[in-house]
């Protein structure tokens, strides 16, 4: 039993004897699409225009988020964990994570004028 394959143009969904699989390259990649002669000519024109734009254009890199400058540590050798532990010993309520509140750091620094030597 014979089978008949009917190709349909991928752009305008038309059927015809001139619809065939066509390959084209763009950005170092090969693509395949089923097109009629008329749509193949339109595609070739569009790809040529894109290639010309790529030749004459320039690549734009994505902007990255600027990093904040690192401030010298106010803690002079201590860590946020040191501040939280000291605050809890003093009965001061502090969050378990993150930077302790400024007033807690100020109290810690007043109580610890110099960092401990290891």
CSV table of N, CA and C in Angstrom, one decimal:
chain,number,residue,atom,x,y,z
A,1,UNK,N,0.8,-1.2,0.0
A,1,UNK,CA,0.0,0.0,0.0
A,1,UNK,C,0.9,1.2,0.0
A,2,UNK,N,0.6,2.2,-0.8
A,2,UNK,CA,1.4,3.4,-1.0
A,2,UNK,C,0.8,4.5,0.0
A,3,UNK,N,1.7,5.3,0.5
A,3,UNK,CA,1.2,6.4,1.3
A,3,UNK,C,1.6,7.7,0.6
A,4,UNK,N,0.8,8.7,0.8
A,4,UNK,CA,1.1,10.0,0.2
A,4,UNK,C,1.4,11.0,1.3
A,5,UNK,N,2.5,11.7,1.3
A,5,UNK,CA,2.9,12.6,2.3
A,5,UNK,C,2.6,14.0,1.8
A,6,UNK,N,1.8,14.7,2.5
A,6,UNK,CA,1.4,16.1,2.1
A,6,UNK,C,2.1,17.0,3.1
A,7,UNK,N,3.0,17.9,2.6
A,7,UNK,CA,3.7,18.9,3.4
A,7,UNK,C,2.9,20.1,3.4
A,8,UNK,N,2.8,20.7,4.6
A,8,UNK,CA,2.1,22.0,4.8
A,8,UNK,C,3.1,23.0,5.2
A,9,UNK,N,2.9,24.2,4.5
A,9,UNK,CA,3.8,25.3,4.8
A,9,UNK,C,3.7,25.7,6.2
A,10,UNK,N,4.8,25.8,6.9
A,10,UNK,CA,4.8,26.1,8.4
A,10,UNK,C,4.4,27.6,8.7
A,11,UNK,N,4.5,28.4,7.7
A,11,UNK,CA,4.2,29.8,7.9
A,11,UNK,C,2.8,30.2,7.7
A,12,UNK,N,2.2,29.7,6.5
A,12,UNK,CA,0.9,30.1,6.2
A,12,UNK,C,-0.1,28.9,6.1
A,13,UNK,N,0.3,27.7,6.5
A,13,UNK,CA,-0.5,26.5,6.6
A,13,UNK,C,-1.0,26.1,5.2
A,14,UNK,N,-0.5,26.6,4.1
A,14,UNK,CA,-1.0,26.2,2.8
A,14,UNK,C,-0.3,24.9,2.4
A,15,UNK,N,-1.1,24.2,1.5
A,15,UNK,CA,-0.6,22.9,0.9
A,15,UNK,C,-0.2,23.2,-0.6
A,16,UNK,N,0.8,22.5,-1.1
A,16,UNK,CA,1.1,22.7,-2.5
A,16,UNK,C,2.3,21.8,-2.9
A,17,UNK,N,2.4,21.6,-4.1
A,17,UNK,CA,3.5,20.8,-4.7
A,17,UNK,C,4.9,21.4,-4.4
A,18,UNK,N,4.9,22.7,-4.2
A,18,UNK,CA,6.2,23.4,-4.0
A,18,UNK,C,6.6,23.5,-2.6
A,19,UNK,N,5.8,22.9,-1.7
A,19,UNK,CA,6.2,22.9,-0.2
A,19,UNK,C,7.2,21.8,0.0
A,20,UNK,N,8.4,22.2,0.5
A,20,UNK,CA,9.4,21.2,0.8
A,20,UNK,C,10.2,21.7,2.0
A,21,UNK,N,10.9,20.7,2.6
A,21,UNK,CA,11.7,21.0,3.8
A,21,UNK,C,12.9,21.9,3.4
A,22,UNK,N,13.1,23.0,4.0
A,22,UNK,CA,14.2,23.9,3.7
A,22,UNK,C,15.0,24.2,4.9
A,23,UNK,N,16.3,24.2,4.8
A,23,UNK,CA,17.2,24.5,5.9
A,23,UNK,C,17.8,25.9,5.7
A,24,UNK,N,18.0,26.5,6.8
A,24,UNK,CA,18.7,27.8,6.8
A,24,UNK,C,19.6,28.0,8.0
A,25,UNK,N,20.6,28.8,7.9
A,25,UNK,CA,21.5,29.0,9.1
A,25,UNK,C,21.4,30.4,9.6
A,26,UNK,N,21.5,30.5,10.9
A,26,UNK,CA,21.4,31.7,11.6
A,26,UNK,C,22.1,31.6,13.0
A,27,UNK,N,23.1,32.5,13.3
A,27,UNK,CA,23.8,32.5,14.5
A,27,UNK,C,24.5,31.1,14.8
A,28,UNK,N,25.2,30.6,13.7
A,28,UNK,CA,25.9,29.4,13.8
A,28,UNK,C,25.0,28.1,14.1
A,29,UNK,N,23.7,28.2,13.8
A,29,UNK,CA,22.8,27.1,14.1
A,29,UNK,C,22.1,26.9,12.8
A,30,UNK,N,21.7,25.6,12.5
A,30,UNK,CA,20.9,25.3,11.3
A,30,UNK,C,19.5,24.9,11.8
A,31,UNK,N,18.6,25.5,11.0
A,31,UNK,CA,17.1,25.3,11.3
A,31,UNK,C,16.5,24.7,10.1
A,32,UNK,N,15.4,23.9,10.3
A,32,UNK,CA,14.7,23.3,9.1
A,32,UNK,C,13.2,23.7,9.3
A,33,UNK,N,12.6,24.0,8.1
A,33,UNK,CA,11.2,24.4,8.1
A,33,UNK,C,10.6,24.0,6.8
A,34,UNK,N,9.3,23.7,6.8
A,34,UNK,CA,8.6,23.4,5.5
A,34,UNK,C,8.0,24.6,5.0
A,35,UNK,N,8.4,25.0,3.7
A,35,UNK,CA,8.0,26.2,3.1
A,35,UNK,C,7.7,26.1,1.6
A,36,UNK,N,6.8,26.9,1.2
A,36,UNK,CA,6.6,27.0,-0.3
A,36,UNK,C,7.7,27.8,-0.9
A,37,UNK,N,7.7,27.9,-2.2
A,37,UNK,CA,8.7,28.7,-2.9
A,37,UNK,C,8.6,30.2,-2.5
A,38,UNK,N,7.4,30.7,-2.4
A,38,UNK,CA,7.2,32.1,-2.1
A,38,UNK,C,7.7,32.4,-0.7
A,39,UNK,N,7.3,31.6,0.3
A,39,UNK,CA,7.7,31.8,1.7
A,39,UNK,C,9.2,31.5,1.9
A,40,UNK,N,9.7,30.6,1.1
A,40,UNK,CA,11.2,30.4,1.1
A,40,UNK,C,11.9,31.7,0.7
A,41,UNK,N,11.4,32.3,-0.3
A,41,UNK,CA,12.1,33.6,-0.8
A,41,UNK,C,11.9,34.7,0.3
A,42,UNK,N,10.8,34.7,0.9
A,42,UNK,CA,10.6,35.7,2.0
A,42,UNK,C,11.5,35.4,3.2
A,43,UNK,N,11.7,34.2,3.5
A,43,UNK,CA,12.6,33.8,4.6
A,43,UNK,C,14.0,34.1,4.3
A,44,UNK,N,14.4,33.8,3.0
A,44,UNK,CA,15.8,34.1,2.6
A,44,UNK,C,16.1,35.6,2.7
A,45,UNK,N,15.1,36.4,2.3
A,45,UNK,CA,15.2,37.9,2.4
A,45,UNK,C,15.3,38.3,3.9
A,46,UNK,N,14.5,37.8,4.7
A,46,UNK,CA,14.5,38.1,6.1
A,46,UNK,C,15.9,37.7,6.8
A,47,UNK,N,16.3,36.5,6.5
A,47,UNK,CA,17.6,36.1,7.1
A,47,UNK,C,18.7,36.9,6.6
A,48,UNK,N,18.7,37.3,5.3
A,48,UNK,CA,19.8,38.2,4.8
A,48,UNK,C,19.8,39.6,5.5
A,49,UNK,N,18.6,40.1,5.8
A,49,UNK,CA,18.5,41.3,6.6
A,49,UNK,C,19.0,41.2,8.0
A,50,UNK,N,18.7,40.1,8.6
A,50,UNK,CA,19.2,39.8,10.0
A,50,UNK,C,20.7,39.7,10.0
A,51,UNK,N,21.2,38.9,9.0
A,51,UNK,CA,22.7,38.7,8.9
A,51,UNK,C,23.4,40.1,8.7
A,52,UNK,N,22.8,41.0,7.9
A,52,UNK,CA,23.4,42.3,7.7
A,52,UNK,C,23.4,43.1,9.0
A,53,UNK,N,22.3,43.0,9.7
A,53,UNK,CA,22.1,43.7,11.0
A,53,UNK,C,23.2,43.2,12.0
A,54,UNK,N,23.4,41.8,12.0
A,54,UNK,CA,24.3,41.2,12.9
A,54,UNK,C,25.8,41.6,12.6
A,55,UNK,N,26.1,41.8,11.3
A,55,UNK,CA,27.4,42.2,10.9
A,55,UNK,C,27.7,43.6,11.3
A,56,UNK,N,26.7,44.5,11.2
A,56,UNK,CA,26.9,45.9,11.4
A,56,UNK,C,26.6,46.3,12.9
A,57,UNK,N,25.9,45.5,13.6
A,57,UNK,CA,25.6,45.8,15.0
A,57,UNK,C,26.7,45.3,15.9
A,58,UNK,N,26.5,45.5,17.2
A,58,UNK,CA,27.5,45.0,18.1
A,58,UNK,C,26.7,44.4,19.3
A,59,UNK,N,27.4,43.4,19.9
A,59,UNK,CA,26.7,42.7,21.0
A,59,UNK,C,26.7,43.5,22.2
A,60,UNK,N,25.6,43.5,22.9
A,60,UNK,CA,25.4,44.2,24.1
A,60,UNK,C,25.4,43.2,25.3
A,61,UNK,N,26.3,43.4,26.2
A,61,UNK,CA,26.3,42.5,27.4
A,61,UNK,C,25.3,43.0,28.4
A,62,UNK,N,24.7,42.0,29.1
A,62,UNK,CA,23.8,42.3,30.1
A,62,UNK,C,24.5,43.1,31.3
A,63,UNK,N,23.8,44.1,31.7
A,63,UNK,CA,24.3,44.8,32.9
A,63,UNK,C,24.3,43.9,34.1
A,64,UNK,N,25.3,44.1,34.9
A,64,UNK,CA,25.3,43.3,36.2
A,64,UNK,C,25.1,44.3,37.3
A,65,UNK,N,24.7,43.7,38.4
A,65,UNK,CA,24.5,44.6,39.6
A,65,UNK,C,25.8,45.0,40.2
A,66,UNK,N,25.9,46.3,40.5
A,66,UNK,CA,27.2,46.7,41.0
A,66,UNK,C,27.3,46.2,42.5
A,67,UNK,N,28.5,45.9,42.9
A,67,UNK,CA,28.7,45.4,44.2
A,67,UNK,C,28.9,46.6,45.1
A,68,UNK,N,28.3,46.5,46.3
A,68,UNK,CA,28.5,47.6,47.3
A,68,UNK,C,29.9,47.5,47.8
A,69,UNK,N,30.5,48.6,48.0
A,69,UNK,CA,31.9,48.6,48.5
A,69,UNK,C,31.8,48.1,50.0
A,70,UNK,N,32.8,47.3,50.3
A,70,UNK,CA,32.8,46.7,51.7
A,70,UNK,C,33.3,47.8,52.6
A,71,UNK,N,32.5,48.0,53.6
A,71,UNK,CA,32.9,49.0,54.6
A,71,UNK,C,33.8,48.3,55.6
A,72,UNK,N,34.8,49.1,56.2
A,72,UNK,CA,35.6,48.5,57.2
A,72,UNK,C,34.7,48.1,58.4
A,73,UNK,N,35.0,47.0,59.0
A,73,UNK,CA,34.1,46.5,60.0
A,73,UNK,C,34.2,47.3,61.3
A,74,UNK,N,33.0,47.7,61.7
A,74,UNK,CA,33.0,48.4,63.0
A,74,UNK,C,33.3,47.5,64.1
A,75,UNK,N,33.2,46.2,63.9
A,75,UNK,CA,33.4,45.3,65.0
A,75,UNK,C,34.8,45.0,65.4
A,76,UNK,N,35.8,45.5,64.6
A,76,UNK,CA,37.2,45.4,65.0
A,76,UNK,C,37.6,44.0,65.3
A,77,UNK,N,37.4,43.1,64.4
A,77,UNK,CA,37.8,41.7,64.7
A,77,UNK,C,36.8,40.8,65.3
A,78,UNK,N,35.7,41.3,65.7
A,78,UNK,CA,34.6,40.5,66.2
A,78,UNK,C,33.6,40.2,65.1
A,79,UNK,N,32.7,39.3,65.3
A,79,UNK,CA,31.7,38.9,64.3
A,79,UNK,C,30.3,39.3,64.8
A,80,UNK,N,29.3,39.2,63.9
A,80,UNK,CA,27.9,39.4,64.3
A,80,UNK,C,27.5,38.3,65.3
A,81,UNK,N,28.1,37.1,65.2
A,81,UNK,CA,27.7,36.1,66.1
A,81,UNK,C,28.2,36.4,67.5
A,82,UNK,N,29.4,37.0,67.6
A,82,UNK,CA,30.0,37.5,68.9
A,82,UNK,C,29.0,38.5,69.5
A,83,UNK,N,28.5,39.4,68.7
A,83,UNK,CA,27.6,40.4,69.2
A,83,UNK,C,26.3,39.8,69.7
A,84,UNK,N,25.8,38.9,68.9
A,84,UNK,CA,24.5,38.2,69.3
A,84,UNK,C,24.7,37.4,70.6
A,85,UNK,N,25.8,36.7,70.7
A,85,UNK,CA,26.0,35.9,71.9
A,85,UNK,C,26.2,36.8,73.1
A,86,UNK,N,26.9,37.9,73.0
A,86,UNK,CA,27.1,38.8,74.1
A,86,UNK,C,25.7,39.4,74.5
A,87,UNK,N,25.0,39.8,73.5
A,87,UNK,CA,23.7,40.4,73.8
A,87,UNK,C,22.7,39.5,74.5
A,88,UNK,N,22.7,38.2,74.1
A,88,UNK,CA,21.9,37.3,74.8
A,88,UNK,C,22.3,37.1,76.3
A,89,UNK,N,23.7,37.1,76.5
A,89,UNK,CA,24.2,37.0,77.9
A,89,UNK,C,23.7,38.2,78.7
A,90,UNK,N,23.6,39.3,78.1
A,90,UNK,CA,23.1,40.5,78.8
A,90,UNK,C,21.6,40.7,78.9
A,91,UNK,N,20.9,39.7,78.3
A,91,UNK,CA,19.5,39.7,78.4
A,91,UNK,C,18.8,40.6,77.3
A,92,UNK,N,19.6,40.9,76.3
A,92,UNK,CA,19.1,41.8,75.2
A,92,UNK,C,18.6,40.8,74.1
A,93,UNK,N,17.3,41.1,73.6
A,93,UNK,CA,16.7,40.3,72.6
A,93,UNK,C,17.3,40.7,71.2
A,94,UNK,N,17.9,39.8,70.5
A,94,UNK,CA,18.4,40.0,69.2
A,94,UNK,C,18.0,38.9,68.2
A,95,UNK,N,17.9,39.2,66.9
A,95,UNK,CA,17.5,38.2,66.0
A,95,UNK,C,18.6,37.1,65.9
A,96,UNK,N,18.2,35.9,65.5
A,96,UNK,CA,19.2,34.8,65.4
A,96,UNK,C,20.1,34.9,64.2
A,97,UNK,N,19.7,35.7,63.2
A,97,UNK,CA,20.4,35.8,61.9
A,97,UNK,C,20.5,37.2,61.5
A,98,UNK,N,21.5,37.5,60.7
A,98,UNK,CA,21.7,38.9,60.1
A,98,UNK,C,22.5,39.8,61.0
A,99,UNK,N,22.5,41.0,60.6
A,99,UNK,CA,23.3,42.0,61.4
A,99,UNK,C,22.5,42.5,62.6
A,100,UNK,N,23.1,42.5,63.7
A,100,UNK,CA,22.3,43.0,64.9
A,100,UNK,C,22.0,44.5,64.8
A,101,UNK,N,21.0,44.9,65.5
A,101,UNK,CA,20.7,46.4,65.5
A,101,UNK,C,21.9,47.2,65.9
A,102,UNK,N,21.9,48.4,65.3
A,102,UNK,CA,23.0,49.4,65.5
A,102,UNK,C,23.2,49.6,67.0
A,103,UNK,N,22.1,49.8,67.8
A,103,UNK,CA,22.3,50.1,69.2
A,103,UNK,C,22.9,49.0,70.0
A,104,UNK,N,22.6,47.7,69.5
A,104,UNK,CA,23.2,46.6,70.2
A,104,UNK,C,24.7,46.5,69.9
A,105,UNK,N,25.1,46.8,68.6
A,105,UNK,CA,26.5,46.9,68.3
A,105,UNK,C,27.2,48.0,69.0
A,106,UNK,N,26.6,49.1,69.2
A,106,UNK,CA,27.2,50.2,70.0
A,106,UNK,C,27.5,49.8,71.4
A,107,UNK,N,26.5,49.1,72.0
A,107,UNK,CA,26.7,48.6,73.4
A,107,UNK,C,27.8,47.6,73.5
A,108,UNK,N,27.8,46.7,72.5
A,108,UNK,CA,28.9,45.7,72.4
A,108,UNK,C,30.3,46.3,72.3
A,109,UNK,N,30.4,47.3,71.5
A,109,UNK,CA,31.7,48.0,71.3
A,109,UNK,C,32.1,48.7,72.5
A,110,UNK,N,31.2,49.3,73.3
A,110,UNK,CA,31.5,50.0,74.5
A,110,UNK,C,32.0,49.0,75.6
A,111,UNK,N,31.4,47.8,75.5
A,111,UNK,CA,31.8,46.8,76.5
A,111,UNK,C,33.1,46.0,76.0
A,112,UNK,N,33.5,46.1,74.8
A,112,UNK,CA,34.6,45.4,74.2
A,112,UNK,C,35.5,46.4,73.5
A,113,UNK,N,36.3,47.2,74.1
A,113,UNK,CA,37.0,48.2,73.4
A,113,UNK,C,38.1,47.7,72.5
A,114,UNK,N,38.7,46.5,72.8
A,114,UNK,CA,39.7,45.9,71.9
A,114,UNK,C,39.3,44.5,71.6
A,115,UNK,N,39.6,44.0,70.4
A,115,UNK,CA,39.2,42.6,70.1
A,115,UNK,C,40.1,41.6,70.9
A,116,UNK,N,39.6,40.5,71.1
A,116,UNK,CA,40.3,39.4,71.8
A,116,UNK,C,41.4,38.9,70.9
A,117,UNK,N,42.6,38.6,71.4
A,117,UNK,CA,43.6,37.9,70.6
A,117,UNK,C,43.5,36.4,70.7
A,118,UNK,N,43.6,35.7,69.6
A,118,UNK,CA,43.5,34.3,69.6
A,118,UNK,C,44.8,33.6,69.8
